[in-house]
mmCIF file of C-alpha atoms and ligand atoms in Angstrom:
data_model
loop_
_atom_site.group_PDB
_atom_site.id
_atom_site.type_symbol
_atom_site.label_atom_id
_atom_site.label_comp_id
_atom_site.label_asym_id
_atom_site.label_seq_id
_atom_site.Cartn_x
_atom_site.Cartn_y
_atom_site.Cartn_z
ATOM 1 C CA MET A 14 -76.804 -23.100 -91.940
ATOM 2 C CA ARG A 15 -77.880 -26.324 -94.436
ATOM 3 C CA SER A 16 -81.727 -25.378 -95.516
ATOM 4 C CA LEU A 17 -82.794 -28.581 -92.874
ATOM 5 C CA ASP A 18 -81.168 -27.446 -90.129
ATOM 6 C CA THR A 19 -82.935 -23.679 -90.989
ATOM 7 C CA PHE A 20 -86.418 -24.957 -91.326
ATOM 8 C CA ALA A 21 -85.869 -27.154 -88.328
ATOM 9 C CA ALA A 22 -84.478 -24.304 -85.632
ATOM 10 C CA GLY A 23 -87.602 -21.915 -87.391
ATOM 11 C CA LYS A 24 -90.282 -24.683 -86.523
ATOM 12 C CA LEU A 25 -88.686 -24.988 -83.394
ATOM 13 C CA HIS A 26 -88.805 -21.425 -82.540
ATOM 14 C CA ALA A 27 -92.443 -21.143 -83.486
ATOM 15 C CA LEU A 28 -93.400 -23.908 -81.080
ATOM 16 C CA GLU A 29 -91.606 -22.185 -78.167
ATOM 17 C CA GLU A 30 -93.136 -19.124 -78.779
ATOM 18 C CA ARG A 31 -96.500 -20.722 -78.438
ATOM 19 C CA ALA A 32 -95.556 -22.848 -75.465
ATOM 20 C CA LEU A 33 -96.041 -26.020 -77.362
ATOM 21 C CA ARG A 34 -92.298 -27.301 -77.700
ATOM 22 C CA ARG A 35 -91.843 -30.576 -76.049
ATOM 23 C CA GLU A 36 -89.150 -32.023 -74.275
ATOM 24 C CA LEU A 37 -88.113 -35.610 -73.273
ATOM 25 C CA LEU A 38 -87.248 -35.827 -69.809
ATOM 26 C CA GLU A 39 -85.342 -38.642 -67.824
ATOM 27 C CA THR A 40 -87.809 -40.474 -65.713
ATOM 28 C CA THR A 41 -87.631 -43.723 -64.113
ATOM 29 C CA GLY A 42 -90.993 -45.451 -63.347
ATOM 30 C CA GLY A 43 -90.812 -47.273 -60.125
ATOM 31 C CA ARG A 44 -92.738 -49.417 -57.898
ATOM 32 C CA GLY A 45 -96.073 -48.167 -55.832
ATOM 33 C CA GLY A 46 -96.717 -45.330 -58.638
ATOM 34 C CA VAL A 47 -93.363 -43.542 -57.806
ATOM 35 C CA SER A 48 -91.481 -41.983 -60.260
ATOM 36 C CA ARG A 49 -87.869 -40.428 -60.323
ATOM 37 C CA ARG A 50 -87.123 -37.439 -62.508
ATOM 38 C CA GLY A 51 -84.449 -34.897 -61.727
ATOM 39 C CA GLY A 52 -83.152 -36.855 -58.936
ATOM 40 C CA ARG A 53 -86.468 -36.475 -56.990
ATOM 41 C CA ALA A 54 -88.957 -39.497 -56.218
ATOM 42 C CA LEU A 55 -92.593 -38.121 -57.467
ATOM 43 C CA VAL A 56 -95.965 -39.865 -56.900
ATOM 44 C CA CYS A 57 -96.999 -40.215 -60.949
ATOM 45 C CA PHE A 58 -100.242 -39.567 -61.605
ATOM 46 C CA SER A 59 -99.183 -39.130 -65.687
ATOM 47 C CA GLY A 60 -98.731 -42.841 -66.263
ATOM 48 C CA ASN A 61 -100.692 -45.469 -68.153
ATOM 49 C CA ASP A 62 -99.290 -48.150 -65.950
ATOM 50 C CA THR A 63 -102.861 -48.234 -64.515
ATOM 51 C CA LEU A 64 -102.825 -51.715 -62.971
ATOM 52 C CA GLY A 65 -99.417 -50.996 -61.581
ATOM 53 C CA LEU A 66 -98.259 -54.397 -63.507
ATOM 54 C CA ALA A 67 -94.927 -53.057 -64.945
ATOM 55 C CA HIS A 68 -93.156 -53.965 -61.965
ATOM 56 C CA HIS A 69 -95.613 -56.892 -60.776
ATOM 57 C CA PRO A 70 -93.567 -60.231 -59.815
ATOM 58 C CA HIS A 71 -94.921 -62.324 -62.089
ATOM 59 C CA VAL A 72 -95.116 -60.356 -64.868
ATOM 60 C CA VAL A 73 -91.539 -59.572 -64.156
ATOM 61 C CA THR A 74 -90.376 -62.951 -63.753
ATOM 62 C CA ARG A 75 -92.097 -64.178 -66.776
ATOM 63 C CA ALA A 76 -90.392 -61.556 -68.989
ATOM 64 C CA ARG A 77 -86.866 -62.445 -67.245
ATOM 65 C CA GLU A 78 -87.393 -66.311 -68.061
ATOM 66 C CA ALA A 79 -88.260 -65.508 -71.824
ATOM 67 C CA LEU A 80 -85.392 -63.045 -72.422
ATOM 68 C CA GLU A 81 -83.008 -65.886 -70.952
ATOM 69 C CA ARG A 82 -84.574 -68.654 -73.035
ATOM 70 C CA TYR A 83 -85.700 -66.734 -76.284
ATOM 71 C CA GLY A 84 -83.041 -63.890 -76.031
ATOM 72 C CA ALA A 85 -83.476 -60.048 -76.621
ATOM 73 C CA GLY A 86 -85.179 -59.286 -79.923
ATOM 74 C CA ALA A 87 -87.654 -61.621 -82.276
ATOM 75 C CA GLY A 88 -84.978 -61.255 -85.265
ATOM 76 C CA ALA A 89 -87.355 -60.823 -88.193
ATOM 77 C CA SER A 90 -90.828 -59.940 -88.883
ATOM 78 C CA ARG A 91 -93.917 -62.529 -87.357
ATOM 79 C CA LEU A 92 -94.527 -63.338 -91.150
ATOM 80 C CA VAL A 93 -90.304 -64.921 -91.363
ATOM 81 C CA THR A 94 -89.220 -65.921 -88.506
ATOM 82 C CA GLY A 95 -90.113 -64.019 -85.371
ATOM 83 C CA ASN A 96 -93.207 -65.648 -84.586
ATOM 84 C CA HIS A 97 -91.960 -67.181 -81.145
ATOM 85 C CA PRO A 98 -94.430 -69.637 -79.327
ATOM 86 C CA LEU A 99 -95.305 -67.062 -76.625
ATOM 87 C CA TYR A 100 -97.584 -65.043 -79.485
ATOM 88 C CA ALA A 101 -99.881 -67.891 -79.782
ATOM 89 C CA ALA A 102 -100.177 -68.148 -76.352
ATOM 90 C CA LEU A 103 -100.959 -64.849 -75.679
ATOM 91 C CA GLU A 104 -103.449 -64.463 -78.873
ATOM 92 C CA ARG A 105 -105.671 -67.071 -77.108
ATOM 93 C CA ALA A 106 -105.800 -65.439 -73.744
ATOM 94 C CA LEU A 107 -106.575 -62.116 -75.499
ATOM 95 C CA ALA A 108 -109.180 -63.535 -77.443
ATOM 96 C CA GLU A 109 -110.842 -65.463 -74.626
ATOM 97 C CA TRP A 110 -110.584 -62.638 -72.351
ATOM 98 C CA ARG A 111 -112.707 -60.279 -74.954
ATOM 99 C CA GLY A 112 -114.914 -63.295 -75.925
ATOM 100 C CA THR A 113 -114.015 -62.965 -79.577
ATOM 101 C CA GLU A 114 -112.735 -65.991 -81.682
ATOM 102 C CA ALA A 115 -109.390 -64.562 -82.505
ATOM 103 C CA ALA A 116 -106.876 -61.922 -81.586
ATOM 104 C CA LEU A 117 -103.743 -60.660 -83.283
ATOM 105 C CA VAL A 118 -100.836 -58.773 -81.771
ATOM 106 C CA PHE A 119 -99.039 -56.273 -83.515
ATOM 107 C CA GLY A 120 -95.866 -54.086 -82.377
ATOM 108 C CA SER A 121 -97.787 -51.444 -80.835
ATOM 109 C CA GLY A 122 -101.278 -49.892 -80.642
ATOM 110 C CA PHE A 123 -100.060 -46.786 -82.938
ATOM 111 C CA LEU A 124 -98.758 -49.713 -85.739
ATOM 112 C CA LEU A 125 -102.112 -51.523 -85.200
ATOM 113 C CA ASN A 126 -104.346 -48.738 -86.312
ATOM 114 C CA ALA A 127 -101.790 -47.266 -88.960
ATOM 115 C CA GLY A 128 -102.176 -50.865 -90.276
ATOM 116 C CA VAL A 129 -105.440 -52.740 -89.792
ATOM 117 C CA ILE A 130 -107.672 -49.258 -91.015
ATOM 118 C CA PRO A 131 -106.079 -49.144 -94.639
ATOM 119 C CA ALA A 132 -106.044 -52.847 -94.980
ATOM 120 C CA LEU A 133 -110.015 -52.885 -94.464
ATOM 121 C CA ALA A 134 -110.868 -49.493 -96.456
ATOM 122 C CA GLY A 135 -109.422 -47.982 -99.680
ATOM 123 C CA ARG A 136 -109.759 -45.443 -101.898
ATOM 124 C CA GLU A 137 -113.337 -45.970 -102.699
ATOM 125 C CA ASP A 138 -114.383 -46.224 -98.992
ATOM 126 C CA VAL A 139 -115.261 -44.123 -95.935
ATOM 127 C CA VAL A 140 -113.723 -44.068 -92.314
ATOM 128 C CA ILE A 141 -116.006 -41.857 -90.302
ATOM 129 C CA LEU A 142 -114.254 -40.762 -86.785
ATOM 130 C CA ASP A 143 -114.917 -39.309 -83.615
ATOM 131 C CA GLU A 144 -113.634 -36.035 -83.848
ATOM 132 C CA LEU A 145 -111.363 -36.636 -80.769
ATOM 133 C CA ALA A 146 -110.296 -40.427 -81.980
ATOM 134 C CA HIS A 147 -106.559 -40.899 -81.099
ATOM 135 C CA ALA A 148 -103.877 -39.652 -83.433
ATOM 136 C CA SER A 149 -102.991 -43.366 -84.544
ATOM 137 C CA LEU A 150 -106.660 -43.624 -85.715
ATOM 138 C CA HIS A 151 -106.663 -40.457 -87.705
ATOM 139 C CA THR A 152 -103.447 -41.694 -89.195
ATOM 140 C CA GLY A 153 -104.882 -45.237 -90.221
ATOM 141 C CA ALA A 154 -108.015 -43.144 -91.632
ATOM 142 C CA ARG A 155 -105.516 -41.110 -93.855
ATOM 143 C CA LEU A 156 -103.540 -44.295 -95.099
ATOM 144 C CA THR A 157 -106.617 -45.368 -96.666
ATOM 145 C CA ARG A 158 -106.665 -42.900 -99.085
ATOM 146 C CA GLY A 159 -110.425 -42.935 -99.450
ATOM 147 C CA ALA A 160 -112.771 -40.250 -97.564
ATOM 148 C CA VAL A 161 -111.950 -39.459 -93.926
ATOM 149 C CA LEU A 162 -114.890 -37.772 -91.955
ATOM 150 C CA THR A 163 -115.710 -37.266 -88.522
ATOM 151 C CA PHE A 164 -118.653 -36.809 -86.019
ATOM 152 C CA ARG A 165 -119.018 -34.795 -82.990
ATOM 153 C CA HIS A 166 -117.465 -36.338 -79.845
ATOM 154 C CA ASN A 167 -119.359 -39.150 -78.372
ATOM 155 C CA ASP A 168 -122.656 -37.632 -80.315
ATOM 156 C CA ALA A 169 -124.292 -40.735 -82.172
ATOM 157 C CA GLU A 170 -126.957 -38.281 -83.348
ATOM 158 C CA ASP A 171 -124.502 -36.443 -85.134
ATOM 159 C CA LEU A 172 -123.187 -39.839 -86.562
ATOM 160 C CA ALA A 173 -126.516 -40.949 -87.454
ATOM 161 C CA VAL A 174 -126.741 -37.428 -89.627
ATOM 162 C CA VAL A 175 -123.228 -38.122 -91.206
ATOM 163 C CA LEU A 176 -124.098 -41.843 -91.876
ATOM 164 C CA GLU A 177 -127.120 -40.768 -93.512
ATOM 165 C CA ARG A 178 -125.854 -37.996 -95.771
ATOM 166 C CA GLU A 179 -122.716 -40.042 -97.106
ATOM 167 C CA ARG A 180 -123.245 -43.914 -96.450
ATOM 168 C CA ALA A 181 -124.367 -44.478 -99.949
ATOM 169 C CA ARG A 182 -121.646 -42.516 -101.891
ATOM 170 C CA HIS A 183 -119.119 -45.066 -100.599
ATOM 171 C CA GLY A 184 -118.004 -48.767 -100.840
ATOM 172 C CA ARG A 185 -117.074 -49.673 -97.286
ATOM 173 C CA CYS A 186 -117.302 -48.156 -94.063
ATOM 174 C CA LEU A 187 -115.608 -48.116 -91.052
ATOM 175 C CA VAL A 188 -116.864 -46.245 -87.948
ATOM 176 C CA VAL A 189 -114.056 -45.673 -85.437
ATOM 177 C CA THR A 190 -114.254 -44.375 -81.569
ATOM 178 C CA GLU A 191 -112.322 -44.846 -78.415
ATOM 179 C CA GLY A 192 -114.079 -47.183 -75.553
ATOM 180 C CA VAL A 193 -112.189 -44.696 -73.213
ATOM 181 C CA PHE A 194 -111.151 -41.502 -74.255
ATOM 182 C CA SER A 195 -107.354 -40.875 -73.615
ATOM 183 C CA MET A 196 -107.444 -37.059 -72.996
ATOM 184 C CA ASP A 197 -110.949 -36.277 -71.620
ATOM 185 C CA GLY A 198 -111.583 -40.096 -69.730
ATOM 186 C CA ASP A 199 -115.040 -40.059 -70.939
ATOM 187 C CA ARG A 200 -116.743 -42.940 -72.468
ATOM 188 C CA ALA A 201 -118.353 -43.637 -75.871
ATOM 189 C CA PRO A 202 -121.991 -44.364 -76.045
ATOM 190 C CA LEU A 203 -121.149 -47.876 -77.584
ATOM 191 C CA ALA A 204 -124.629 -49.488 -77.963
ATOM 192 C CA ALA A 205 -125.960 -46.541 -79.774
ATOM 193 C CA LEU A 206 -123.292 -46.521 -82.079
ATOM 194 C CA SER A 207 -123.186 -50.350 -82.394
ATOM 195 C CA ASP A 208 -126.772 -50.052 -83.607
ATOM 196 C CA LEU A 209 -126.144 -47.444 -86.508
ATOM 197 C CA ALA A 210 -123.312 -49.057 -87.556
ATOM 198 C CA VAL A 211 -125.286 -52.331 -88.021
ATOM 199 C CA ALA A 212 -128.455 -49.933 -89.490
ATOM 200 C CA HIS A 213 -125.997 -48.562 -92.142
ATOM 201 C CA ASP A 214 -123.864 -51.599 -93.094
ATOM 202 C CA ALA A 215 -120.980 -49.986 -91.315
ATOM 203 C CA TRP A 216 -118.162 -51.767 -89.544
ATOM 204 C CA LEU A 217 -117.693 -50.094 -85.876
ATOM 205 C CA LEU A 218 -113.896 -50.177 -84.785
ATOM 206 C CA VAL A 219 -113.631 -49.280 -81.000
ATOM 207 C CA ASP A 220 -110.020 -48.753 -79.475
ATOM 208 C CA ASP A 221 -110.230 -49.574 -75.884
ATOM 209 C CA ALA A 222 -106.560 -48.595 -74.999
ATOM 210 C CA HIS A 223 -108.034 -47.087 -71.697
ATOM 211 C CA GLY A 224 -110.740 -49.444 -71.165
ATOM 212 C CA PHE A 225 -109.098 -52.655 -71.278
ATOM 213 C CA GLY A 226 -107.752 -53.937 -67.749
ATOM 214 C CA VAL A 227 -110.015 -51.519 -65.961
ATOM 215 C CA LEU A 228 -113.718 -51.447 -66.877
ATOM 216 C CA ALA A 229 -116.140 -54.390 -66.458
ATOM 217 C CA ARG A 230 -113.205 -56.338 -63.960
ATOM 218 C CA GLY A 231 -110.604 -55.885 -66.392
ATOM 219 C CA ARG A 232 -113.052 -56.869 -69.571
ATOM 220 C CA GLY A 233 -113.213 -53.236 -71.103
ATOM 221 C CA SER A 234 -115.399 -50.908 -72.302
ATOM 222 C CA VAL A 235 -117.526 -53.572 -74.910
ATOM 223 C CA VAL A 236 -118.143 -55.914 -72.344
ATOM 224 C CA ALA A 237 -119.082 -52.862 -69.642
ATOM 225 C CA ALA A 238 -121.441 -51.571 -72.537
ATOM 226 C CA GLU A 239 -122.906 -55.139 -72.972
ATOM 227 C CA GLU A 240 -123.704 -55.442 -69.255
ATOM 228 C CA GLU A 241 -125.255 -52.102 -68.876
ATOM 229 C CA SER A 242 -127.687 -52.759 -71.826
ATOM 230 C CA ALA A 243 -128.226 -56.349 -70.913
ATOM 231 C CA ARG A 244 -127.599 -57.197 -74.395
ATOM 232 C CA ALA A 245 -124.611 -58.358 -76.786
ATOM 233 C CA LEU A 246 -123.378 -55.149 -79.063
ATOM 234 C CA GLU A 247 -121.961 -55.924 -82.716
ATOM 235 C CA VAL A 248 -118.395 -54.589 -82.650
ATOM 236 C CA PRO A 249 -116.291 -56.473 -85.167
ATOM 237 C CA LEU A 250 -113.000 -54.656 -84.416
ATOM 238 C CA GLN A 251 -112.066 -54.140 -80.770
ATOM 239 C CA VAL A 252 -108.612 -52.697 -80.346
ATOM 240 C CA GLY A 253 -106.512 -52.700 -77.243
ATOM 241 C CA THR A 254 -102.908 -52.204 -76.284
ATOM 242 C CA LEU A 255 -100.583 -54.150 -73.864
ATOM 243 C CA SER A 256 -98.974 -50.691 -73.096
ATOM 244 C CA LYS A 257 -101.271 -49.636 -70.890
ATOM 245 C CA ALA A 258 -102.818 -51.504 -68.008
ATOM 246 C CA ALA A 259 -101.082 -54.660 -69.021
ATOM 247 C CA GLY A 260 -97.762 -52.595 -68.059
ATOM 248 C CA SER A 261 -95.676 -54.216 -71.260
ATOM 249 C CA TYR A 262 -95.736 -53.147 -74.975
ATOM 250 C CA GLY A 263 -97.682 -53.843 -78.252
ATOM 251 C CA GLY A 264 -101.173 -53.661 -79.583
ATOM 252 C CA PHE A 265 -103.657 -56.237 -80.351
ATOM 253 C CA LEU A 266 -106.962 -56.619 -82.298
ATOM 254 C CA CYS A 267 -109.498 -59.099 -81.088
ATOM 255 C CA ALA A 268 -111.819 -59.810 -84.134
ATOM 256 C CA SER A 269 -113.337 -62.912 -85.884
ATOM 257 C CA ARG A 270 -111.012 -65.391 -87.285
ATOM 258 C CA VAL A 271 -111.476 -64.637 -90.716
ATOM 259 C CA VAL A 272 -110.447 -61.113 -90.448
ATOM 260 C CA VAL A 273 -107.562 -61.786 -88.134
ATOM 261 C CA GLU A 274 -106.521 -64.185 -91.296
ATOM 262 C CA LEU A 275 -106.850 -61.596 -93.695
ATOM 263 C CA LEU A 276 -104.978 -59.016 -91.424
ATOM 264 C CA LYS A 277 -101.873 -61.558 -91.130
ATOM 265 C CA SER A 278 -101.609 -60.828 -95.061
ATOM 266 C CA ARG A 279 -102.790 -57.331 -95.518
ATOM 267 C CA ALA A 280 -101.523 -55.322 -92.566
ATOM 268 C CA ARG A 281 -98.303 -53.300 -93.505
ATOM 269 C CA SER A 282 -97.348 -52.787 -90.117
ATOM 270 C CA LEU A 283 -97.427 -56.597 -88.997
ATOM 271 C CA VAL A 284 -96.109 -57.924 -92.313
ATOM 272 C CA TYR A 285 -93.277 -55.433 -92.681
ATOM 273 C CA SER A 286 -92.114 -54.770 -89.144
ATOM 274 C CA THR A 287 -89.892 -56.939 -86.830
ATOM 275 C CA GLY A 288 -92.220 -58.802 -84.166
ATOM 276 C CA LEU A 289 -92.024 -57.779 -80.624
ATOM 277 C CA PRO A 290 -89.129 -59.002 -78.586
ATOM 278 C CA PRO A 291 -90.123 -62.307 -76.432
ATOM 279 C CA ALA A 292 -89.962 -61.118 -73.137
ATOM 280 C CA VAL A 293 -92.497 -58.340 -73.922
ATOM 281 C CA VAL A 294 -94.749 -61.044 -75.212
ATOM 282 C CA ALA A 295 -94.254 -62.861 -72.064
ATOM 283 C CA ALA A 296 -94.961 -60.024 -69.895
ATOM 284 C CA GLY A 297 -98.236 -59.025 -72.087
ATOM 285 C CA LEU A 298 -99.514 -62.707 -71.486
ATOM 286 C CA ALA A 299 -98.309 -62.747 -67.631
ATOM 287 C CA ALA A 300 -100.574 -59.093 -67.128
ATOM 288 C CA VAL A 301 -103.514 -60.803 -68.362
ATOM 289 C CA GLU A 302 -103.143 -63.745 -66.028
ATOM 290 C CA VAL A 303 -102.945 -61.126 -63.191
ATOM 291 C CA MET A 304 -106.212 -59.430 -64.568
ATOM 292 C CA ALA A 305 -107.883 -62.747 -64.461
ATOM 293 C CA GLN A 306 -106.703 -63.764 -60.819
ATOM 294 C CA GLU A 307 -106.795 -60.417 -59.421
ATOM 295 C CA PRO A 308 -110.571 -58.608 -60.258
ATOM 296 C CA GLU A 309 -110.218 -56.332 -57.163
ATOM 297 C CA ARG A 310 -106.934 -54.965 -58.779
ATOM 298 C CA CYS A 311 -108.781 -54.058 -62.178
ATOM 299 C CA GLU A 312 -111.365 -52.003 -59.884
ATOM 300 C CA ARG A 313 -109.121 -49.898 -57.633
ATOM 301 C CA PRO A 314 -107.846 -47.218 -60.385
ATOM 302 C CA LEU A 315 -111.890 -46.137 -60.805
ATOM 303 C CA LEU A 316 -112.594 -46.324 -57.174
ATOM 304 C CA LEU A 317 -109.619 -44.310 -56.749
ATOM 305 C CA ALA A 318 -110.526 -41.601 -59.427
ATOM 306 C CA THR A 319 -113.912 -41.500 -57.781
ATOM 307 C CA ARG A 320 -112.400 -40.766 -54.065
ATOM 308 C CA PHE A 321 -110.361 -38.325 -55.624
ATOM 309 C CA CYS A 322 -113.390 -36.568 -57.638
ATOM 310 C CA GLU A 323 -115.352 -36.624 -54.543
ATOM 311 C CA ARG A 324 -112.558 -34.778 -52.613
ATOM 312 C CA THR A 325 -112.212 -32.025 -55.152
ATOM 313 C CA ARG A 326 -116.084 -31.535 -56.001
ATOM 314 C CA LEU A 327 -115.360 -32.838 -59.601
ATOM 315 C CA PRO A 328 -117.998 -34.533 -61.508
ATOM 316 C CA ALA A 329 -117.676 -38.657 -61.039
ATOM 317 C CA PRO A 330 -115.353 -39.871 -63.234
ATOM 318 C CA ALA A 331 -116.172 -42.553 -65.929
ATOM 319 C CA SER A 332 -112.636 -43.925 -66.027
ATOM 320 C CA PRO A 333 -109.349 -43.575 -64.496
ATOM 321 C CA VAL A 334 -108.581 -40.900 -66.473
ATOM 322 C CA VAL A 335 -109.369 -37.363 -65.115
ATOM 323 C CA PRO A 336 -108.662 -34.359 -67.026
ATOM 324 C CA VAL A 337 -108.327 -30.981 -64.902
ATOM 325 C CA VAL A 338 -108.715 -28.237 -67.952
ATOM 326 C CA ILE A 339 -106.710 -25.257 -67.676
ATOM 327 C CA GLY A 340 -107.066 -23.735 -71.005
ATOM 328 C CA ASP A 341 -104.084 -22.018 -71.488
ATOM 329 C CA ALA A 342 -100.940 -23.845 -72.527
ATOM 330 C CA ARG A 343 -98.341 -21.844 -69.949
ATOM 331 C CA ALA A 344 -101.031 -22.100 -67.243
ATOM 332 C CA ALA A 345 -101.055 -25.456 -67.817
ATOM 333 C CA LEU A 346 -97.476 -25.927 -67.417
ATOM 334 C CA LEU A 347 -97.086 -23.582 -64.648
ATOM 335 C CA ALA A 348 -99.497 -25.814 -62.801
ATOM 336 C CA SER A 349 -97.611 -28.896 -63.449
ATOM 337 C CA ARG A 350 -94.341 -27.464 -62.008
ATOM 338 C CA GLN A 351 -96.163 -26.268 -58.840
ATOM 339 C CA LEU A 352 -97.470 -30.165 -58.528
ATOM 340 C CA GLU A 353 -93.934 -30.956 -59.022
ATOM 341 C CA GLU A 354 -92.672 -28.919 -56.253
ATOM 342 C CA GLU A 355 -95.346 -30.667 -53.870
ATOM 343 C CA GLY A 356 -93.716 -33.839 -54.965
ATOM 344 C CA PHE A 357 -96.137 -34.986 -57.541
ATOM 345 C CA LEU A 358 -95.416 -36.016 -61.274
ATOM 346 C CA VAL A 359 -98.408 -34.626 -63.381
ATOM 347 C CA ALA A 360 -97.681 -33.480 -67.055
ATOM 348 C CA ALA A 361 -99.728 -30.866 -68.824
ATOM 349 C CA ILE A 362 -101.313 -31.890 -71.948
ATOM 350 C CA ARG A 363 -101.426 -29.362 -74.684
ATOM 351 C CA PRO A 364 -102.446 -28.961 -78.603
ATOM 352 C CA PRO A 365 -102.112 -30.716 -80.789
ATOM 353 C CA THR A 366 -102.596 -33.554 -78.287
ATOM 354 C CA VAL A 367 -105.983 -32.017 -77.269
ATOM 355 C CA PRO A 368 -107.750 -29.307 -79.096
ATOM 356 C CA GLU A 369 -106.721 -25.304 -78.871
ATOM 357 C CA GLY A 370 -107.554 -23.872 -75.606
ATOM 358 C CA THR A 371 -107.732 -26.761 -73.650
ATOM 359 C CA ALA A 372 -104.509 -27.502 -72.263
ATOM 360 C CA ARG A 373 -104.647 -29.656 -68.757
ATOM 361 C CA LEU A 374 -103.621 -31.698 -66.323
ATOM 362 C CA ARG A 375 -104.421 -35.215 -67.305
ATOM 363 C CA LEU A 376 -104.770 -37.328 -64.002
ATOM 364 C CA THR A 377 -104.466 -41.089 -64.601
ATOM 365 C CA PHE A 378 -105.250 -43.208 -61.180
ATOM 366 C CA SER A 379 -103.198 -46.212 -60.633
ATOM 367 C CA ALA A 380 -103.982 -49.674 -58.648
ATOM 368 C CA ALA A 381 -100.231 -48.867 -57.173
ATOM 369 C CA HIS A 382 -101.596 -45.557 -55.517
ATOM 370 C CA THR A 383 -102.362 -45.370 -52.200
ATOM 371 C CA ASP A 384 -105.707 -43.880 -50.704
ATOM 372 C CA ASP A 385 -103.012 -41.189 -48.928
ATOM 373 C CA ASP A 386 -101.218 -40.238 -52.397
ATOM 374 C CA VAL A 387 -104.694 -39.291 -53.573
ATOM 375 C CA ASP A 388 -105.733 -37.588 -50.520
ATOM 376 C CA ARG A 389 -102.766 -35.476 -50.663
ATOM 377 C CA LEU A 390 -103.025 -34.822 -54.140
ATOM 378 C CA ALA A 391 -106.681 -33.633 -53.814
ATOM 379 C CA THR A 392 -105.580 -31.267 -51.000
ATOM 380 C CA VAL A 393 -102.939 -29.756 -53.302
ATOM 381 C CA LEU A 394 -105.163 -29.337 -56.380
ATOM 382 C CA ARG A 395 -107.903 -28.283 -54.382
ATOM 383 C CA PRO A 396 -107.137 -24.460 -54.758
ATOM 384 C CA LEU A 397 -106.173 -24.627 -58.280
ATOM 385 C CA LEU A 398 -109.664 -26.367 -59.146
ATOM 386 C CA SER A 399 -112.132 -23.834 -57.081
ATOM 387 C CA PRO A 400 -109.904 -20.389 -56.765
ATOM 388 C CA ALA A 401 -113.641 -19.151 -54.865
ATOM 389 C CA ALA A 402 -114.017 -21.748 -52.268
ATOM 390 C CA SER A 403 -110.144 -20.903 -51.401
ATOM 391 C CA GLY A 404 -110.664 -17.441 -51.083
ATOM 392 C CA ALA A 405 -108.473 -16.561 -54.007
HETATM 393 C C1 PLP B 143 -102.021 -45.199 -76.344
HETATM 394 C C2 PLP B 143 -103.232 -45.060 -77.362
HETATM 395 C C3 PLP B 143 -102.456 -45.645 -78.576
HETATM 396 C C4 PLP B 143 -101.442 -46.061 -78.845
HETATM 397 O O1 PLP B 143 -101.112 -47.352 -77.960
HETATM 398 P P1 PLP B 143 -99.295 -47.914 -77.925
HETATM 399 O O2 PLP B 143 -99.340 -49.015 -77.541
HETATM 400 O O3 PLP B 143 -98.639 -47.072 -76.962
HETATM 401 O O4 PLP B 143 -98.524 -47.672 -79.184
HETATM 402 C C5 PLP B 143 -104.046 -46.024 -79.681
HETATM 403 N N1 PLP B 143 -104.738 -45.531 -79.260
HETATM 404 C C6 PLP B 143 -105.147 -44.852 -77.939
HETATM 405 C C7 PLP B 143 -106.925 -44.618 -78.210
HETATM 406 C C8 PLP B 143 -104.476 -44.867 -77.369
HETATM 407 O O5 PLP B 143 -104.937 -44.427 -76.036
#
């Protein structure tokens, strides 16, 4: 065998031993939160199409119109000839939705984080991340080639300690967190983090991939935190994705006009990557329109998550992402298979996506689910959650 194949086979074997090998399973997402896998229809509680917009008639129609009018692909980087007119409309809509001066759309949320962070910080600088921040944020931080530090999850006091100890030793400083944490569903203490960033001349980046479209009638975590603290917060870098609640694809940054202008010249993942297909941009724009017209759709996922947690006696959720931590990766896989037998698609999330020993079922609630879907899931999961109560 060639050494490359030997290497790959060895690595795969080691992953398999630890129940950490991953597979791509053929799945089609359908209407009403129902997915098809292995010839079966399953109610899906693992997707991120939180508002059920991937199949919304307005979104699909706009995408189809753009496909026919502008063709299948953008043809080049946005900076060359790939900047079709739908981009300007989408960026205007996003900036208005979030209340910032400007917005900039990237190929995906991952590409955005891998491009924006190293465009704003370099070798002399420091990036300080929440320890549970998404892999794309860690990737962007490493690409700065500067110092990369973490603070304890959602712990503003620990961030204060890190800033006091480290801030003066570096040039620019970025503090990075998520609005709603993708694997735990909890929310960052944005008011406290923002105040600390201001006090230490640091720039706060909030990745709101899971808050956009859901919290504060869809406006996201920053607006929710501002409403709760009854004041404006300084969050100069607000990241979102069109790949989740918007049901389409693509990442976006809401920021000041001058920052957006700089990134058009300096974010390598924007400059050196082809623009999004026009139909994808059209779908994103249509999704933001639906969010604005249907605030009750934006509120429904959290209401359903709350209903589920009441029925299973879990703590009240902060977002439509509800983790059921099992611990062992093999046990999480087994629980996932049991749910599949019952007609539910709930993926097991294993390390390194989550810390070692915290493999889990990660439930996501969607406006596409019915009350009955949620109640049936609660009935099936209840014994798994509290073995004592079920007499096991
Ligand atoms: C999903 C996610 C991303 C990646 O976004 P894509 O558009 O899917 O590439 C980035 N950050 C966070 C916090 C996410 O949850």
